[in-house]
Tab-separated table of N, CA, C and O in Angstrom:
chain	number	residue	atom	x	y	z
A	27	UNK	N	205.206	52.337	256.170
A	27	UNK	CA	205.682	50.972	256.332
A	27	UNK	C	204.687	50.014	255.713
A	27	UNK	O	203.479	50.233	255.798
A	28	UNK	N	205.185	48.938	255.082
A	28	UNK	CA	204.444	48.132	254.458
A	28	UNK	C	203.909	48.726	253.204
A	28	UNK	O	203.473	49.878	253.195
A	29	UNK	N	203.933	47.843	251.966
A	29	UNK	CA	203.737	48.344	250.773
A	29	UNK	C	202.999	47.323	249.696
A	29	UNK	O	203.889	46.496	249.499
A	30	UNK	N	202.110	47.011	249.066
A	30	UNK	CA	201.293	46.277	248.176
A	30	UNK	C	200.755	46.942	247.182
A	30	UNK	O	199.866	47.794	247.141
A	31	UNK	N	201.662	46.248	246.081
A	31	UNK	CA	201.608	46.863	244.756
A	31	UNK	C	201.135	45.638	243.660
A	31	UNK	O	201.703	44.597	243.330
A	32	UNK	N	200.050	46.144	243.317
A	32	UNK	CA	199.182	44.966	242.551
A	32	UNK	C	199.792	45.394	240.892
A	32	UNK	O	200.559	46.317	240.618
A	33	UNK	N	199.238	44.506	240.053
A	33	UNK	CA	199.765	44.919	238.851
A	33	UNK	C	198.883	43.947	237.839
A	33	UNK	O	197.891	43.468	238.388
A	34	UNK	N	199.041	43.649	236.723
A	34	UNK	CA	198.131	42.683	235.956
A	34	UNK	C	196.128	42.853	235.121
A	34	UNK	O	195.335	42.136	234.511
A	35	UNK	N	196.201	44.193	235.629
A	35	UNK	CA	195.057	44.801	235.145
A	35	UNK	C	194.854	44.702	233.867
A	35	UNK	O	195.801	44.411	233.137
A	36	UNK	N	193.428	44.951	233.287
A	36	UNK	CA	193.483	45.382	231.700
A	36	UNK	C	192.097	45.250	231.459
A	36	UNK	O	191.165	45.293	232.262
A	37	UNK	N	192.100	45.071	230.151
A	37	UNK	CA	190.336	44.614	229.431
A	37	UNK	C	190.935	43.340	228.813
A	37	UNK	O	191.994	43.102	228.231
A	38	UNK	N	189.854	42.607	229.158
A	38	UNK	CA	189.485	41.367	228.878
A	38	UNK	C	188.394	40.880	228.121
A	38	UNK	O	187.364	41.436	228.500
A	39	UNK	N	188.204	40.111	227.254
A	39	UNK	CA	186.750	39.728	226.501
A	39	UNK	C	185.847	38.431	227.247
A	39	UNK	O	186.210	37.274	227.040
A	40	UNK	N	184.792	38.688	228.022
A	40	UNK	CA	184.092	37.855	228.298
A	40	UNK	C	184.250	36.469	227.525
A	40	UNK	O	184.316	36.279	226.311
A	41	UNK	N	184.314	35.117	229.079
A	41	UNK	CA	185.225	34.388	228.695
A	41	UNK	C	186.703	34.132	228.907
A	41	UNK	O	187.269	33.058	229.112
A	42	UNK	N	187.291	35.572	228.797
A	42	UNK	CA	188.805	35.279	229.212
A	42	UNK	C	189.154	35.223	230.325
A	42	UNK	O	188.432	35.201	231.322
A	43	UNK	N	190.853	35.179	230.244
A	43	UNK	CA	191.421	35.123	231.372
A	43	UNK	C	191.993	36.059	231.584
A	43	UNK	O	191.966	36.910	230.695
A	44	UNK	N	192.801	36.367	232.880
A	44	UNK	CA	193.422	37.217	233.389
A	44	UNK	C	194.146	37.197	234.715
A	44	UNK	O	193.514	37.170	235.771
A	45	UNK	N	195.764	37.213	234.660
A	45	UNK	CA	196.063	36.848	236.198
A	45	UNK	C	196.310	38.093	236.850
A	45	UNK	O	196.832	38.877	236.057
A	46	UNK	N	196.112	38.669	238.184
A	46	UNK	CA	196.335	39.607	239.114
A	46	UNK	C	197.640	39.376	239.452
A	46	UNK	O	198.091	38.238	239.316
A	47	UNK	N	198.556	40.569	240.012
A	47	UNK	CA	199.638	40.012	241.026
A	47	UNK	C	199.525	41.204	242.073
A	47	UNK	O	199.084	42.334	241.863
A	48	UNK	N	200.008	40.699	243.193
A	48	UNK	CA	200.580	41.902	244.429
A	48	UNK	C	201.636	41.587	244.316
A	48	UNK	O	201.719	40.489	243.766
A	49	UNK	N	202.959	42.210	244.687
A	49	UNK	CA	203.873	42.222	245.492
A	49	UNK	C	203.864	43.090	246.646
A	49	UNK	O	203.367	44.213	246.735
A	50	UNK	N	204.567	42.323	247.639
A	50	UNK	CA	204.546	43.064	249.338
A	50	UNK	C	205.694	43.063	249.161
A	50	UNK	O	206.364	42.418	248.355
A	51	UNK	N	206.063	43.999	250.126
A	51	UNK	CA	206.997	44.825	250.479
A	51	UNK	C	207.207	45.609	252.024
A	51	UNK	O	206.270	46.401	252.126
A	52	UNK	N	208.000	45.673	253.132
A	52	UNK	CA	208.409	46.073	254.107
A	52	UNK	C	207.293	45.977	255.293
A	52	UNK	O	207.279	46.727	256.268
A	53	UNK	N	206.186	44.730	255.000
A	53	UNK	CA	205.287	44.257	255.986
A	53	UNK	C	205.996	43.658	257.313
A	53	UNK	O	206.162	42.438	257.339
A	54	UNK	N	206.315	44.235	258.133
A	54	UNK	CA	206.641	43.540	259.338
A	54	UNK	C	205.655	43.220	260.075
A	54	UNK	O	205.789	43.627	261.229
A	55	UNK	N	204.852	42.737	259.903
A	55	UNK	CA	203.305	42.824	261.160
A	55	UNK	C	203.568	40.924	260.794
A	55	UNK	O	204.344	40.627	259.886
A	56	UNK	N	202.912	39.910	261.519
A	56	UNK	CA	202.702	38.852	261.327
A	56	UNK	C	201.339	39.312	260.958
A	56	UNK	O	200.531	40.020	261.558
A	57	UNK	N	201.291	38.438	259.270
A	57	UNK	CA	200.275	38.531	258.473
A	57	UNK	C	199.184	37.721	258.867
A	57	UNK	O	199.809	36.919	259.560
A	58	UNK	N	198.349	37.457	258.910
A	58	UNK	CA	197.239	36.596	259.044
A	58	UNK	C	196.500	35.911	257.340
A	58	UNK	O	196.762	34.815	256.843
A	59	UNK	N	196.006	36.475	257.042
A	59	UNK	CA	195.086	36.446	255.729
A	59	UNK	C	195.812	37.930	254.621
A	59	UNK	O	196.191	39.087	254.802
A	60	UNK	N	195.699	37.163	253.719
A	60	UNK	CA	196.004	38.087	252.592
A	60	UNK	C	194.933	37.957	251.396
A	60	UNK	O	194.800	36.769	251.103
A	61	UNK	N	194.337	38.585	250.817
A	61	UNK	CA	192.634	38.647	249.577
A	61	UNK	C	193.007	39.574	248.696
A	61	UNK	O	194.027	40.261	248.628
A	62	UNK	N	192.019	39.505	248.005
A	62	UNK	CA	191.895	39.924	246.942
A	62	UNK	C	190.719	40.680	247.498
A	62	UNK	O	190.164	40.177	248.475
A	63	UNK	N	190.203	41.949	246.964
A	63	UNK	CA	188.759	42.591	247.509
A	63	UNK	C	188.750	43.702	245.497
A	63	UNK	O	189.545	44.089	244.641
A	64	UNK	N	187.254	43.698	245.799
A	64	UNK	CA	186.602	44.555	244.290
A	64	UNK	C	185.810	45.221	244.779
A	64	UNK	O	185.077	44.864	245.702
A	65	UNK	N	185.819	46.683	244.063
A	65	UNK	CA	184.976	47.127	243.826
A	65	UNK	C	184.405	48.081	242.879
A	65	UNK	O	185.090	49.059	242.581
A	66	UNK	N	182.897	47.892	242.212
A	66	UNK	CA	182.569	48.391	241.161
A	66	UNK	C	181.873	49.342	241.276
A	66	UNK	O	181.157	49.508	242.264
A	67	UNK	N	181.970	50.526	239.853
A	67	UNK	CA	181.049	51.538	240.128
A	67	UNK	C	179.805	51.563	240.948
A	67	UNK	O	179.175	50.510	240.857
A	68	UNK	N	179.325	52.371	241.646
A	68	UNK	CA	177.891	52.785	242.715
A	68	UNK	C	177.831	51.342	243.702
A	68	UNK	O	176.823	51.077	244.356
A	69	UNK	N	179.009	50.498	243.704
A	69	UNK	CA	178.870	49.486	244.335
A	69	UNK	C	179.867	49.461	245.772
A	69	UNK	O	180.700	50.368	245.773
A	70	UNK	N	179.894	48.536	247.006
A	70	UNK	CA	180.108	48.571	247.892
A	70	UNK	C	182.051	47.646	247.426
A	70	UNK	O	182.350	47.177	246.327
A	71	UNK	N	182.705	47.675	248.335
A	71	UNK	CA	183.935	46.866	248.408
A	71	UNK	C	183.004	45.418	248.604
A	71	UNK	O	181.818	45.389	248.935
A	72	UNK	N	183.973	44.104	248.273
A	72	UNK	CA	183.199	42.635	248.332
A	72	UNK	C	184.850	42.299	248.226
A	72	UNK	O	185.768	42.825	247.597
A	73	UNK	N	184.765	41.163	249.155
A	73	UNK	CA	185.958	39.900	249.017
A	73	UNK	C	185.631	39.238	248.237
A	73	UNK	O	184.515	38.744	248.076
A	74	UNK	N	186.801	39.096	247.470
A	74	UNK	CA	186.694	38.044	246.333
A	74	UNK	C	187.409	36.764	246.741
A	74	UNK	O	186.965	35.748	246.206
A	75	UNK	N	188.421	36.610	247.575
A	75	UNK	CA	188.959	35.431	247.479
A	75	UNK	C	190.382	36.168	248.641
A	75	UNK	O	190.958	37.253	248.712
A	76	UNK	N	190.450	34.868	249.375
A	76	UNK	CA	191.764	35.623	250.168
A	76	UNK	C	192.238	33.516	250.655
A	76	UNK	O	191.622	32.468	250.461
A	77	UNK	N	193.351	33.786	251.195
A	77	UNK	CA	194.429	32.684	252.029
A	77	UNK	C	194.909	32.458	253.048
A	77	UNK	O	196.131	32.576	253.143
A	78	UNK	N	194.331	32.157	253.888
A	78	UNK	CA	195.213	31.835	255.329
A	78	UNK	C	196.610	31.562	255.210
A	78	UNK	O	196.913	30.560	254.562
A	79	UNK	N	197.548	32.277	255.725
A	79	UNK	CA	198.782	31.980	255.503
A	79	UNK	C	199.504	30.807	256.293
A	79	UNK	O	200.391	30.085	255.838
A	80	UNK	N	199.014	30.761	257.426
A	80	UNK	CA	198.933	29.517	258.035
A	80	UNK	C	198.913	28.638	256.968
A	80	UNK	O	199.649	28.939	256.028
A	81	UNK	N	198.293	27.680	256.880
A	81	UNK	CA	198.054	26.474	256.142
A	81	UNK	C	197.563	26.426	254.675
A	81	UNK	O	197.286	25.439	253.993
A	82	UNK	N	197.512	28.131	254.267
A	82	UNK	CA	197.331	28.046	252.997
A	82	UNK	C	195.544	27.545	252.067
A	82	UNK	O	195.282	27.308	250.888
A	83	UNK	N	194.848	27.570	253.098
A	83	UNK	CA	193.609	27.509	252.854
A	83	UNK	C	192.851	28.481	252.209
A	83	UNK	O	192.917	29.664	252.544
A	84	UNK	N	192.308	28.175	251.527
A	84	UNK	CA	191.421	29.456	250.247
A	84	UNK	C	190.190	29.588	250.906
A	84	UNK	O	189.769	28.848	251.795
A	85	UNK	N	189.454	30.888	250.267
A	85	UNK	CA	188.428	31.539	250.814
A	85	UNK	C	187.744	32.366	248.651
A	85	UNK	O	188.233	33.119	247.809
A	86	UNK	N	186.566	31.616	248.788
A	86	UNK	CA	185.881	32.625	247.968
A	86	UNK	C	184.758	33.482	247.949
A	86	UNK	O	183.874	33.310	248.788
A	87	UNK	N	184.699	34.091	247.379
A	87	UNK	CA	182.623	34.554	247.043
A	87	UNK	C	182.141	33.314	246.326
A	87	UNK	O	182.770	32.378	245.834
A	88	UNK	N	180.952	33.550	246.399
A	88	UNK	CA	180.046	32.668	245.827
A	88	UNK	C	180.328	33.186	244.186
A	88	UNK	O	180.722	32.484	243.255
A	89	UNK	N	180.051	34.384	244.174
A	89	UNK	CA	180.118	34.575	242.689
A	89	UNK	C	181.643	34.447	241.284
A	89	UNK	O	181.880	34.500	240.077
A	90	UNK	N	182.231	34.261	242.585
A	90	UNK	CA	183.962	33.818	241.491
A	90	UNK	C	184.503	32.465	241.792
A	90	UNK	O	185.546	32.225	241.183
A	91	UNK	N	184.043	31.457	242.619
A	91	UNK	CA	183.874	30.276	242.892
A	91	UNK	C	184.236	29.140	241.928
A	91	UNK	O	183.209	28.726	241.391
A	92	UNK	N	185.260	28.536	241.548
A	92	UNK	CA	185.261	27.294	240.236
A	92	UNK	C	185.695	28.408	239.399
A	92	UNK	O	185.575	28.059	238.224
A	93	UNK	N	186.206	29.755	239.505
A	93	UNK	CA	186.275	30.388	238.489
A	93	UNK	C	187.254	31.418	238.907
A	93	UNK	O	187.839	31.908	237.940
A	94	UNK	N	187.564	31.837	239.923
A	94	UNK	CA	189.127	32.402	240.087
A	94	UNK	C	189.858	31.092	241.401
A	94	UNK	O	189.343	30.293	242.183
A	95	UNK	N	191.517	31.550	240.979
A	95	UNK	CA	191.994	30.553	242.053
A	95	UNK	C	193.126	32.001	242.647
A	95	UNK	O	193.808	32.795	242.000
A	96	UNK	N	192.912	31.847	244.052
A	96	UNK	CA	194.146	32.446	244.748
A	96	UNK	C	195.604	31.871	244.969
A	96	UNK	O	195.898	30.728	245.317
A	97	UNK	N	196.128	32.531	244.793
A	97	UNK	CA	197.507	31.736	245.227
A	97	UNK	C	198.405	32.739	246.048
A	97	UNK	O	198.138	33.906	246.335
A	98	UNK	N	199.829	31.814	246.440
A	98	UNK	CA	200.933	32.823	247.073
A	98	UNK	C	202.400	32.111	246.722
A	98	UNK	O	202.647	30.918	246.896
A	99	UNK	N	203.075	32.845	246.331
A	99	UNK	CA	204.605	32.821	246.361
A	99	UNK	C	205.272	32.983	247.370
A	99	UNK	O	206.107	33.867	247.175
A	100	UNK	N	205.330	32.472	248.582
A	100	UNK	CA	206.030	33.341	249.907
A	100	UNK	C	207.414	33.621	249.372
A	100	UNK	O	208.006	34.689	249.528
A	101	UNK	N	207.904	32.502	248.690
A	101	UNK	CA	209.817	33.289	248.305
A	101	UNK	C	209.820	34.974	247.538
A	101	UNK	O	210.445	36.016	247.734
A	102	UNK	N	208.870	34.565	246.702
A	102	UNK	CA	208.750	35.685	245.473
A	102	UNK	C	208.021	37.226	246.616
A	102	UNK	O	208.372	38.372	246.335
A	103	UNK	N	207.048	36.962	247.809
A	103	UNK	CA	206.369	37.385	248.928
A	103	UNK	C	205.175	38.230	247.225
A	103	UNK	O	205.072	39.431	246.975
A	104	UNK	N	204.679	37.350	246.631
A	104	UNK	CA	203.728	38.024	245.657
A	104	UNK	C	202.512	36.829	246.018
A	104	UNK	O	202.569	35.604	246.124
A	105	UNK	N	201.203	38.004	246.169
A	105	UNK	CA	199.918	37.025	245.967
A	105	UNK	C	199.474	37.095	243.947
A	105	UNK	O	199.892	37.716	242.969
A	106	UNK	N	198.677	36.303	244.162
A	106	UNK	CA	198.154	36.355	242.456
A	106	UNK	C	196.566	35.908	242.871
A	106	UNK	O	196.242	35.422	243.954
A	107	UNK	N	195.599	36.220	241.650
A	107	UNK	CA	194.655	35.857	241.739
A	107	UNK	C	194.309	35.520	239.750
A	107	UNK	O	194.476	36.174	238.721
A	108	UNK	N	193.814	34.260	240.065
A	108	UNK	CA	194.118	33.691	238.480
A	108	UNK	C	192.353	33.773	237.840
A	108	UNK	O	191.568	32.862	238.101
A	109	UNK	N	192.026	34.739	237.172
A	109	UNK	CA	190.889	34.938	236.873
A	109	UNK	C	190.105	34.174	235.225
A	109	UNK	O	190.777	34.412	234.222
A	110	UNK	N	189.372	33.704	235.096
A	110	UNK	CA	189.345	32.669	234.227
A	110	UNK	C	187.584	32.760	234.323
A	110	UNK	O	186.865	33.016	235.289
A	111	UNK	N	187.267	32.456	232.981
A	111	UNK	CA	185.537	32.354	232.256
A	111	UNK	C	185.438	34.173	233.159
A	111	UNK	O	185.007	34.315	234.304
A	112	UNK	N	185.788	34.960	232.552
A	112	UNK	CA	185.527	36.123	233.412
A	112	UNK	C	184.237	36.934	232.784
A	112	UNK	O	184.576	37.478	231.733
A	113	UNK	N	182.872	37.171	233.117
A	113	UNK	CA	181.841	38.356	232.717
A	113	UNK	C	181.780	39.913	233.028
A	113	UNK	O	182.720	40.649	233.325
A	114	UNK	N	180.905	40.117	232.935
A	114	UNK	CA	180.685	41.793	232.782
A	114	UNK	C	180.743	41.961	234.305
A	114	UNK	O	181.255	42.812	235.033
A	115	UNK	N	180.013	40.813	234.531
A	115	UNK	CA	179.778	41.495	236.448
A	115	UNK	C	181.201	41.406	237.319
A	115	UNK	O	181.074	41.631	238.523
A	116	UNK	N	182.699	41.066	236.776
A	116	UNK	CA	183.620	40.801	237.269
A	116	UNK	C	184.411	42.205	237.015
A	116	UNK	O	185.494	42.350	237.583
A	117	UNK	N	183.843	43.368	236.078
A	117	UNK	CA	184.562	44.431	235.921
A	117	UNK	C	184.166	45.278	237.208
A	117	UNK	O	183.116	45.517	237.806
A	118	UNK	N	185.958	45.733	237.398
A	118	UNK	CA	185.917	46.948	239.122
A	118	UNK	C	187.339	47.094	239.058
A	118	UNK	O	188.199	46.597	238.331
A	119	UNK	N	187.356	47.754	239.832
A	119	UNK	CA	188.652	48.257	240.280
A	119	UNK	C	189.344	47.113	241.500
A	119	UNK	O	188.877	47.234	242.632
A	120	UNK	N	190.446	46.009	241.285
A	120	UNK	CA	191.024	45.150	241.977
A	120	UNK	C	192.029	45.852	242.949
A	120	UNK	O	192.961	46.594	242.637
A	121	UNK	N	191.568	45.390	244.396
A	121	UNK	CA	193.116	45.408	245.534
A	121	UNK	C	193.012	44.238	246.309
A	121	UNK	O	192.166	43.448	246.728
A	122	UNK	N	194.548	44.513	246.330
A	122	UNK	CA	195.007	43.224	247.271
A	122	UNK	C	195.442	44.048	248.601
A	122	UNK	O	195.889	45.183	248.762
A	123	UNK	N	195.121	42.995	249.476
A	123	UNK	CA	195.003	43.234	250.836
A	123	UNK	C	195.390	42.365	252.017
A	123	UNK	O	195.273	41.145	251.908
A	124	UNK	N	195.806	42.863	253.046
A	124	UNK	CA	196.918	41.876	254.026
A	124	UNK	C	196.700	42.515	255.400
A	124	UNK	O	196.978	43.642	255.809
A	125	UNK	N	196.069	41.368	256.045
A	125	UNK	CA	195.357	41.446	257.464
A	125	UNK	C	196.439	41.036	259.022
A	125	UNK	O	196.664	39.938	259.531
A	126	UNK	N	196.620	41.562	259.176
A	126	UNK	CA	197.889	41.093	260.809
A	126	UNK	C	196.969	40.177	261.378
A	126	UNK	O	195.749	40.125	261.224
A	127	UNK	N	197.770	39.417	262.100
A	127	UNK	CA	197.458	38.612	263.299
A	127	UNK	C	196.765	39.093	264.743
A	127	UNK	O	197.420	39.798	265.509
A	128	UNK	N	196.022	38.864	264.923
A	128	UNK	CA	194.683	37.584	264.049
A	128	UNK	C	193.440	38.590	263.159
A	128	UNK	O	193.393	39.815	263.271
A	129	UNK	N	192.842	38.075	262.609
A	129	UNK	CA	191.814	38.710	261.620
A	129	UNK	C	190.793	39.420	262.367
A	129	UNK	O	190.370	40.571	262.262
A	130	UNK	N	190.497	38.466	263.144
A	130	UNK	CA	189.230	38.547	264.087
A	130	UNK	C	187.646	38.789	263.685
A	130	UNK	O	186.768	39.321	264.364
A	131	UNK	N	187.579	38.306	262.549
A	131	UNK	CA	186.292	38.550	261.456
A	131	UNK	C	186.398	37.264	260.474
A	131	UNK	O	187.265	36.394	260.393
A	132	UNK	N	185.480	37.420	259.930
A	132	UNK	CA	184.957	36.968	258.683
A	132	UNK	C	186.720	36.830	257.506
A	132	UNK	O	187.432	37.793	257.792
A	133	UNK	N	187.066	36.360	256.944
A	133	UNK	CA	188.023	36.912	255.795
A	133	UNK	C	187.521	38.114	254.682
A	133	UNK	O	188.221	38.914	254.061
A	134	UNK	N	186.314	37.965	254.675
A	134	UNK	CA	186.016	39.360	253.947
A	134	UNK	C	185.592	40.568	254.494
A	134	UNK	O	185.322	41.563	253.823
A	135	UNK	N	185.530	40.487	255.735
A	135	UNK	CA	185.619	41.766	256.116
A	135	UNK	C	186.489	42.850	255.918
A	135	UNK	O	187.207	42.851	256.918
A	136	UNK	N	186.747	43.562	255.351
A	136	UNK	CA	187.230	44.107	254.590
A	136	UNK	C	188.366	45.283	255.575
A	136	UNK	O	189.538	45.595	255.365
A	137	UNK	N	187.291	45.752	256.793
A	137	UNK	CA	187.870	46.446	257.612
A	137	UNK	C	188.756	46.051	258.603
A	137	UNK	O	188.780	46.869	259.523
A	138	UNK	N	189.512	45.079	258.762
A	138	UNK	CA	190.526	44.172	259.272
A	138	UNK	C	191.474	44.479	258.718
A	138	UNK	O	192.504	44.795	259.312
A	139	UNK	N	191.331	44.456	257.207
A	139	UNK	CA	192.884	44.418	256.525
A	139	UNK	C	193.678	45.891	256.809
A	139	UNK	O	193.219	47.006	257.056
A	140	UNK	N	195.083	45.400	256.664
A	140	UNK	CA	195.122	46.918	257.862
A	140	UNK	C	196.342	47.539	256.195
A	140	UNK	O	196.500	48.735	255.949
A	141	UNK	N	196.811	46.725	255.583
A	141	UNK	CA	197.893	46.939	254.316
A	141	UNK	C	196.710	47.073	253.043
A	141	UNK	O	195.527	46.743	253.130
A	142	UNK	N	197.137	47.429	252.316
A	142	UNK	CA	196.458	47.671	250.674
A	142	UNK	C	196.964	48.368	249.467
A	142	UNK	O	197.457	49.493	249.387
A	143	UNK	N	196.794	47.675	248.741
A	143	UNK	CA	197.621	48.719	247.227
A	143	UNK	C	196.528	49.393	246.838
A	143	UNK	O	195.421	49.422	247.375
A	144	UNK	N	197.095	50.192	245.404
A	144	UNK	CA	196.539	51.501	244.991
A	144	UNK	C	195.414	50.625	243.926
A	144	UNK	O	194.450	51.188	243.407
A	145	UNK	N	195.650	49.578	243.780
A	145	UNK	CA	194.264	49.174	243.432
A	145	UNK	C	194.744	48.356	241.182
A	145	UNK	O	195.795	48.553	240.573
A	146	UNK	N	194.255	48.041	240.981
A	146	UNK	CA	194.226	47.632	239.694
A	146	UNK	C	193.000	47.266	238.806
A	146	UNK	O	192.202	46.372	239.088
A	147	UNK	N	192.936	48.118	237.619
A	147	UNK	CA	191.496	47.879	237.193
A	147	UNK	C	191.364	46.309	236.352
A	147	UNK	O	192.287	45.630	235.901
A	148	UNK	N	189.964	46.042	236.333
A	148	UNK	CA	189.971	45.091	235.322
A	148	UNK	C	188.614	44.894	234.191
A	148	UNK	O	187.745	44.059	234.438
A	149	UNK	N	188.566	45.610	233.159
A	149	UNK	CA	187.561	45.406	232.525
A	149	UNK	C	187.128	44.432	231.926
A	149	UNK	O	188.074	43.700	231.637
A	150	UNK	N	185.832	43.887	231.458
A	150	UNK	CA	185.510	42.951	230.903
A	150	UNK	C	184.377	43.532	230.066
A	150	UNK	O	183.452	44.147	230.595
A	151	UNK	N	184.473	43.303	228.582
A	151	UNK	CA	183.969	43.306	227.426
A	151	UNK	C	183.533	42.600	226.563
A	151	UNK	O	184.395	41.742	226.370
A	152	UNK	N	182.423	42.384	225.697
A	152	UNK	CA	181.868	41.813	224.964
A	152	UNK	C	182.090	41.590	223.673
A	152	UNK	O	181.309	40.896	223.023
């Protein structure tokens, strides 16, 4: 039950852009927060950016800040994450992720989110 299927991956040239998408699918849980989370080779999972669905309030890292924007479609039920001036340190493997009511953490805590897709890569090149 419940299904999040990201899509929008690729290589990118330092500098560019690149938009993410999820689509959800058969989530019956009341959602809380929905993010974006990365992670890169020998490296740990990190939130990149997630939304209170409530009121639609954004959440970033410090390090993608002024430089990715989250969004949501509730009709379309697709998140996006709009990636822009992107570097080397932004290449990993992308999932989107969707936390039930209530979070009870941090938004990046990572171990809350209880939904997740199979993940989408995104390289960045010189």
């Amino acid at each position: 039950q419940g299904q999040l299927v990201e899509s929008g991956g690729g290589s990118v040239h330092t500098g560019g852009s690149l938009t993410l998408s999820c689509s959800a699918s058969g989530i019956t849980s009341r959602i809380d927060y929905m993010g974006w989370f990365r992670q890169a080779p020998g490296k740990e999972r990190e939130g990149v950016a997630a939304i209170y669905i409530t009121d639609r309030s954004t959440y970033y890292a410090d390090s993608v800040k002024g430089r990715f924007t989250i969004s949501r479609d509730a009709f379309k039920k697709t998140l996006y994450l709009q990636m822009n001036s992107v570097n080397a340190e932004d290449t990993a493997q992308y999932y989107c992720a969707a936390a039930p009511f209530p979070l009870g953490g941090p938004w990046y805590q990572f171990d809350k989110y209880k939904y997740w897709g199979q993940g989408t890569q995104v390289t960045v090149s010189s």
